[in-house]
Amino acid sequence: MNIIVNGISHQLSSDQHETILSTYLREELKLTGSKIGCGVGVCGSCTVLVEGRALRSCKLKLKDLDGKSILTIEGIHGSEGGIHPIQQAFIDVGAIQCGFCTPGMVLSAYALLLSNPHPMREEIRQAIKGNLCRCTGYQQIVDAIELAASRM
Amino acid sequence: MKPATAFRNDALAKVTGRAKYTDDLELPGQLHATVVHSPHARAEIISIDVSLALQAPGIVAVFTAKDVPGKIRFGQIIQDYPVLTDKQINSTGDVIALIVGSTREAALAARNLVKLEVKELHPLLDPEEAIREGAPLVHDWHGSNICNTHHIRSGDPDLGERESTHILEAEFITQRIEHAYLEPEAALCNLRPDGVMEVYGSMQHPFSTRRFVANTLGLPLADVEVKTIPMGGGFGGKDDTAALVCARAALCAYLLNRPVKLIYSREMSFRESYKRHPYKITYRLGLDDDGLIRFVKVRILADGGAYCSVTPWVTWRSTVQCCGCYQVPHVHCDTYGVYTNNVFSGAMRGFGSPQVNFAIEQLIEMAGEKLGLDEISIRRKNMLHQGSTTITGQVLDTHIVSLKQVMDRVLDQINYSEKRKQCSFGKGEGELYGIGFAISYRGMSLGAEGVDLNSAILNVQPDGSVLLETGIHENGQGSESAMILIAAEELGLPRESIRYRLPSTSNIPDGGTTVASRGTIMGGGAVVNAAGILKKLITEALLKHHPQYSVLPSDTTLVFADKLISTADRSIQVSWLEAIRLCFANQIYPYAFGVFQAPNVSWDEETGQGNAYFTWVYGCQAVELKVEPRSGKITLTNLVAAHDVGKAINPELVKGQFYGGMAMASGYALLEDCRVDKGMVVPSNFHNYHLARATDLPEMTAIIIENPDPNSPSKAKGIGEPTNELMAPAIANALYHATGKRCFKLPLKA
Ligand code: FES
Ligand code: FES
């Protein structure tokens, strides 16, 4: 079994089948950008992309991800290196406070813009509905995603 | 498109996932600790048997209260909060044992192997029952279940009764809510070879954490160093519990001489961490025929739960602000903070004002209605204005009283008068519509109950770059960024030349807790004062040692702007770097330590009179909503807020506080309820405790009002809490205008 994380293929041993993806990412690969806010799949802070879809890594087991391609916040970047336009937009409009939800939010936004490059604000809200943020009230996060879409 | 104006020194680290929060750190050889909670709300411990747990695979140690080298109990006001419970269990959040394992899984797996033998006692769960004569005591040594009281005795309420022609009586109930910071409590502690216990953790009061840790270990404060790293939200909630989590990790690290990490799950956080106080508030209010309030009699009962925490301070603010932002000549207020065996209550964004605002901002409209006055007129008649005297006898003449200004701006922005005519009052077919608002004033910072002091260090390096540190903590609100911007402006430097250094409790004096919206006003004040000292020092160096400046009179004031230091007419100027080099060449350190001390405040506990706060802020929020009559489903459609912030240092981040506060308060109004059952917190995670999601909230408008405050060296005031204290009454008022039904209880139901 193997999984591809941010473009790098990793072999998995049989005793890792039951391992939760978020644990694997954080503890084995030391990719700590995925945060654990609830551990039960309801806050979205551990969001990663699996084959382009935003999923909660705390709810996924490695055995269900054989051959799959995973993108984490550490694997996101702009077309010429540097940070991605979504990330830049988050910075520019002040969409970040404590930052604990931010990686998950950026990835949910990333998945949205893959399938819908010019979403309405209502569609943006729907797309980040699974991502809790206690700090921002979401207003500037929606602004950021809208701004990123207009720049991309 | 929005201009790019937001500034955060930590934005890049956070948006790339590189920012390291506590659980993201790892120390070589670290062990993992976890906690065992009490299953009982009130019981006497007979024995704790850890032998089975010790034999479990991967377990290194199990500790109980008898292993604590220092003091078991601590607290910011009353020392009643145990790091590990020794004899008497007072709450289901009590921790009876710590398990340390080589992995987190091992430690967690051994939790149900700790055998606890107890004598169960009848728990006190209702504050009214707890204060009845003869009720058993939660804490024997306290002698009463009344943790604290506050009073206001002003004027003559009996005279007020006689002067009144209209009387209103009402009782309001507010619920317990969870802070729900997205990162649960976390700590990583390491006993350094030099004997210092080093603490990294998710907490918002490093100095309080240091006291908790030192107290538990029996060490001097100098032997504990708390370093602050990114943390995932606090909202007032990461003080006592978060500090104890650090103390527990430190205890394990100390006893084992190995680094120990203790990470709370969301379930542990819900179960143990303190909440917003549930209140029962009973009002009697009288008005004369002109619609002027003559008297208010109020009794406030706050469920403080099992431990004191900051209940006396929270209830003090409620007392000072018990009549809202109105002038009342005769006031009689009795406030009680009560011990029960419920999960304890403590600081939360708003700190005792959301509860009283929920009540008074409805009561004022009920009063208006009784007299045939609309909700705007009744407020205008009674609200505080420039030079008014508050119910505690404080004259509001040291800053601009902008209550009317903020209210008018919001009503205008939302087109209140027009939309008010469209309200349904329970009539009509289909969806009901309502609009409502609320106003408040709020005392800034800690007020007369706290020691209010802060400091800042500016340390200029030989290449001209500047290291800045303050006693204010970055909770996620952007305080470091605000401090950088203030320093940059004062010194006339680009913000890139200022680096906020990793703060440590071993480097800067105790600046108190970063609560009470005091970060910008207190820390900013210290930065301005430090900059003042630094500029004076550099000016003196130039006047003494620089050939062009040395001919100037010794009292010359120089201008620091655009990386230049010049005379007022700009005829002579030198670059910042040149001036700094000149300082070092002449053996002068360009280093300054600045202090800001809150101006004098006063308080008389007997009469509840005094200058409670050194300055005040004013705010207004309005809401539009729809109600589906059959299901009772309430949908918010528009939120507008105006707050006087003195001066907006970092406007986009100020707006972020507006939005976040309105969102959190909307949850308080409609969604959140941290129920307890036999003392045990019922919600355990975000599937059974609902926070507002992006789809629960409408678009919001933030109106920043700036009336520079002369009491604040940076001219800025606080904004974190004012934004979180108005939406519940605004929604309750809108709901009344939609349905024709008053709601006296939170969360609101249509
Ligand atoms: S941690 Fe995975 S959804 Fe909350
Ligand atoms: S920024 Fe703190 S939870 Fe979103």
mmCIF file of C-alpha atoms in Angstrom, chain B residues 581-724:
data_model
loop_
_atom_site.group_PDB
_atom_site.id
_atom_site.type_symbol
_atom_site.label_atom_id
_atom_site.label_comp_id
_atom_site.label_asym_id
_atom_site.label_seq_id
_atom_site.Cartn_x
_atom_site.Cartn_y
_atom_site.Cartn_z
ATOM 1 C CA ARG B 581 25.315 54.383 15.231
ATOM 2 C CA LEU B 582 26.091 57.641 17.003
ATOM 3 C CA CYS B 583 24.450 56.271 20.169
ATOM 4 C CA PHE B 584 26.542 53.115 20.162
ATOM 5 C CA ALA B 585 29.729 55.043 19.281
ATOM 6 C CA ASN B 586 29.161 57.166 22.367
ATOM 7 C CA GLN B 587 28.409 54.233 24.659
ATOM 8 C CA ILE B 588 24.675 54.889 24.860
ATOM 9 C CA TYR B 589 22.271 51.960 24.576
ATOM 10 C CA PRO B 590 19.220 52.899 22.513
ATOM 11 C CA TYR B 591 17.049 50.854 24.841
ATOM 12 C CA ALA B 592 13.903 51.880 26.661
ATOM 13 C CA PHE B 593 11.570 50.380 29.173
ATOM 14 C CA GLY B 594 8.174 52.051 29.200
ATOM 15 C CA VAL B 595 5.333 51.638 31.638
ATOM 16 C CA PHE B 596 1.685 52.512 31.377
ATOM 17 C CA GLN B 597 -0.293 52.659 34.535
ATOM 18 C CA ALA B 598 -4.037 52.958 34.305
ATOM 19 C CA PRO B 599 -5.148 56.355 35.595
ATOM 20 C CA ASN B 600 -6.698 56.374 39.055
ATOM 21 C CA VAL B 601 -9.912 54.543 39.707
ATOM 22 C CA SER B 602 -11.770 54.123 42.966
ATOM 23 C CA TRP B 603 -14.435 51.946 44.534
ATOM 24 C CA ASP B 604 -16.339 51.673 47.785
ATOM 25 C CA GLU B 605 -17.553 48.091 48.293
ATOM 26 C CA GLU B 606 -20.277 49.118 50.775
ATOM 27 C CA THR B 607 -22.034 51.698 48.652
ATOM 28 C CA GLY B 608 -20.852 50.677 45.214
ATOM 29 C CA GLN B 609 -19.727 54.207 44.465
ATOM 30 C CA GLY B 610 -16.584 55.386 42.743
ATOM 31 C CA ASN B 611 -14.809 56.031 39.458
ATOM 32 C CA ALA B 612 -15.109 52.434 38.370
ATOM 33 C CA TYR B 613 -13.157 52.634 35.107
ATOM 34 C CA PHE B 614 -10.703 55.174 33.769
ATOM 35 C CA THR B 615 -12.447 55.395 30.444
ATOM 36 C CA TRP B 616 -15.461 53.959 28.657
ATOM 37 C CA VAL B 617 -16.429 52.759 25.182
ATOM 38 C CA TYR B 618 -19.767 53.022 23.435
ATOM 39 C CA GLY B 619 -21.402 50.718 20.947
ATOM 40 C CA CYS B 620 -24.600 49.926 19.085
ATOM 41 C CA GLN B 621 -25.590 46.848 17.113
ATOM 42 C CA ALA B 622 -28.672 46.157 15.039
ATOM 43 C CA VAL B 623 -30.089 43.091 13.376
ATOM 44 C CA GLU B 624 -32.729 42.108 10.881
ATOM 45 C CA LEU B 625 -34.263 38.656 11.003
ATOM 46 C CA LYS B 626 -36.970 36.401 9.680
ATOM 47 C CA VAL B 627 -38.992 33.846 11.573
ATOM 48 C CA GLU B 628 -40.658 30.852 10.021
ATOM 49 C CA PRO B 629 -43.838 30.768 12.180
ATOM 50 C CA ARG B 630 -44.535 27.071 12.062
ATOM 51 C CA SER B 631 -41.063 25.740 12.854
ATOM 52 C CA GLY B 632 -39.930 28.783 14.815
ATOM 53 C CA LYS B 633 -36.764 28.834 12.724
ATOM 54 C CA ILE B 634 -34.983 32.163 13.059
ATOM 55 C CA THR B 635 -32.805 33.413 10.206
ATOM 56 C CA LEU B 636 -30.564 36.430 10.657
ATOM 57 C CA THR B 637 -30.458 38.504 7.479
ATOM 58 C CA ASN B 638 -28.360 41.547 8.339
ATOM 59 C CA LEU B 639 -26.054 42.625 11.160
ATOM 60 C CA VAL B 640 -24.673 46.135 11.639
ATOM 61 C CA ALA B 641 -22.395 47.434 14.377
ATOM 62 C CA ALA B 642 -20.791 50.732 15.301
ATOM 63 C CA HIS B 643 -18.244 50.994 18.094
ATOM 64 C CA ASP B 644 -16.113 53.866 19.275
ATOM 65 C CA VAL B 645 -12.579 52.470 19.342
ATOM 66 C CA GLY B 646 -10.803 55.736 20.128
ATOM 67 C CA LYS B 647 -8.393 55.220 17.270
ATOM 68 C CA ALA B 648 -8.245 52.249 14.900
ATOM 69 C CA ILE B 649 -4.594 51.177 14.888
ATOM 70 C CA ASN B 650 -5.116 48.341 12.402
ATOM 71 C CA PRO B 651 -8.555 48.906 10.846
ATOM 72 C CA GLU B 652 -8.995 45.549 9.089
ATOM 73 C CA LEU B 653 -8.172 43.693 12.288
ATOM 74 C CA VAL B 654 -10.495 45.973 14.251
ATOM 75 C CA LYS B 655 -13.252 44.974 11.837
ATOM 76 C CA GLY B 656 -12.307 41.353 12.401
ATOM 77 C CA GLN B 657 -13.099 41.903 16.079
ATOM 78 C CA PHE B 658 -16.496 43.384 15.154
ATOM 79 C CA TYR B 659 -17.403 40.422 12.952
ATOM 80 C CA GLY B 660 -16.114 37.787 15.336
ATOM 81 C CA GLY B 661 -17.883 39.389 18.282
ATOM 82 C CA MET B 662 -21.199 39.665 16.454
ATOM 83 C CA ALA B 663 -20.937 36.048 15.310
ATOM 84 C CA MET B 664 -20.156 34.739 18.758
ATOM 85 C CA ALA B 665 -22.962 36.776 20.297
ATOM 86 C CA SER B 666 -25.393 35.494 17.668
ATOM 87 C CA GLY B 667 -24.509 31.995 18.862
ATOM 88 C CA TYR B 668 -25.134 33.096 22.452
ATOM 89 C CA ALA B 669 -28.530 34.423 21.396
ATOM 90 C CA LEU B 670 -29.716 31.511 19.313
ATOM 91 C CA LEU B 671 -27.579 28.385 19.259
ATOM 92 C CA GLU B 672 -25.407 27.760 22.263
ATOM 93 C CA ASP B 673 -26.420 26.159 25.531
ATOM 94 C CA CYS B 674 -23.896 24.343 27.665
ATOM 95 C CA ARG B 675 -26.367 22.383 29.771
ATOM 96 C CA VAL B 676 -25.327 20.445 32.840
ATOM 97 C CA ASP B 677 -26.905 17.302 34.187
ATOM 98 C CA LYS B 678 -26.127 16.450 37.814
ATOM 99 C CA GLY B 679 -23.225 18.834 37.551
ATOM 100 C CA MET B 680 -21.817 17.154 34.441
ATOM 101 C CA VAL B 681 -21.496 19.174 31.264
ATOM 102 C CA VAL B 682 -23.812 17.598 28.684
ATOM 103 C CA PRO B 683 -22.303 18.763 25.376
ATOM 104 C CA SER B 684 -19.067 16.984 24.625
ATOM 105 C CA ASN B 685 -18.019 18.202 21.214
ATOM 106 C CA PHE B 686 -19.189 20.337 18.305
ATOM 107 C CA HIS B 687 -21.763 17.801 17.141
ATOM 108 C CA ASN B 688 -23.892 18.432 20.232
ATOM 109 C CA TYR B 689 -22.789 22.003 20.917
ATOM 110 C CA HIS B 690 -23.556 24.241 17.991
ATOM 111 C CA LEU B 691 -21.405 27.189 17.064
ATOM 112 C CA ALA B 692 -22.491 29.546 14.331
ATOM 113 C CA ARG B 693 -21.268 28.278 10.979
ATOM 114 C CA ALA B 694 -20.696 30.369 7.850
ATOM 115 C CA THR B 695 -24.204 29.542 6.663
ATOM 116 C CA ASP B 696 -25.828 30.598 9.949
ATOM 117 C CA LEU B 697 -24.624 34.162 9.581
ATOM 118 C CA PRO B 698 -25.585 36.945 7.222
ATOM 119 C CA GLU B 699 -23.360 39.625 5.766
ATOM 120 C CA MET B 700 -22.214 42.059 8.423
ATOM 121 C CA THR B 701 -21.314 45.748 8.391
ATOM 122 C CA ALA B 702 -18.688 47.204 10.707
ATOM 123 C CA ILE B 703 -18.666 50.949 11.342
ATOM 124 C CA ILE B 704 -15.574 52.168 13.117
ATOM 125 C CA ILE B 705 -16.097 55.361 15.116
ATOM 126 C CA GLU B 706 -12.953 57.202 16.185
ATOM 127 C CA ASN B 707 -12.943 59.685 19.034
ATOM 128 C CA PRO B 708 -9.296 59.681 20.171
ATOM 129 C CA ASP B 709 -9.197 59.044 23.905
ATOM 130 C CA PRO B 710 -7.019 61.421 25.930
ATOM 131 C CA ASN B 711 -6.710 58.807 28.686
ATOM 132 C CA SER B 712 -4.910 56.450 26.313
ATOM 133 C CA PRO B 713 -1.379 57.354 25.154
ATOM 134 C CA SER B 714 -2.033 55.662 21.796
ATOM 135 C CA LYS B 715 -5.541 57.263 21.701
ATOM 136 C CA ALA B 716 -6.943 53.761 21.090
ATOM 137 C CA LYS B 717 -9.393 51.911 23.332
ATOM 138 C CA GLY B 718 -10.350 48.241 23.380
ATOM 139 C CA ILE B 719 -12.750 46.474 21.062
ATOM 140 C CA GLY B 720 -12.617 42.721 21.724
ATOM 141 C CA GLU B 721 -15.446 42.565 24.212
ATOM 142 C CA PRO B 722 -17.797 45.442 23.334
ATOM 143 C CA THR B 723 -18.590 43.670 20.067
ATOM 144 C CA ASN B 724 -19.726 40.564 21.939
#
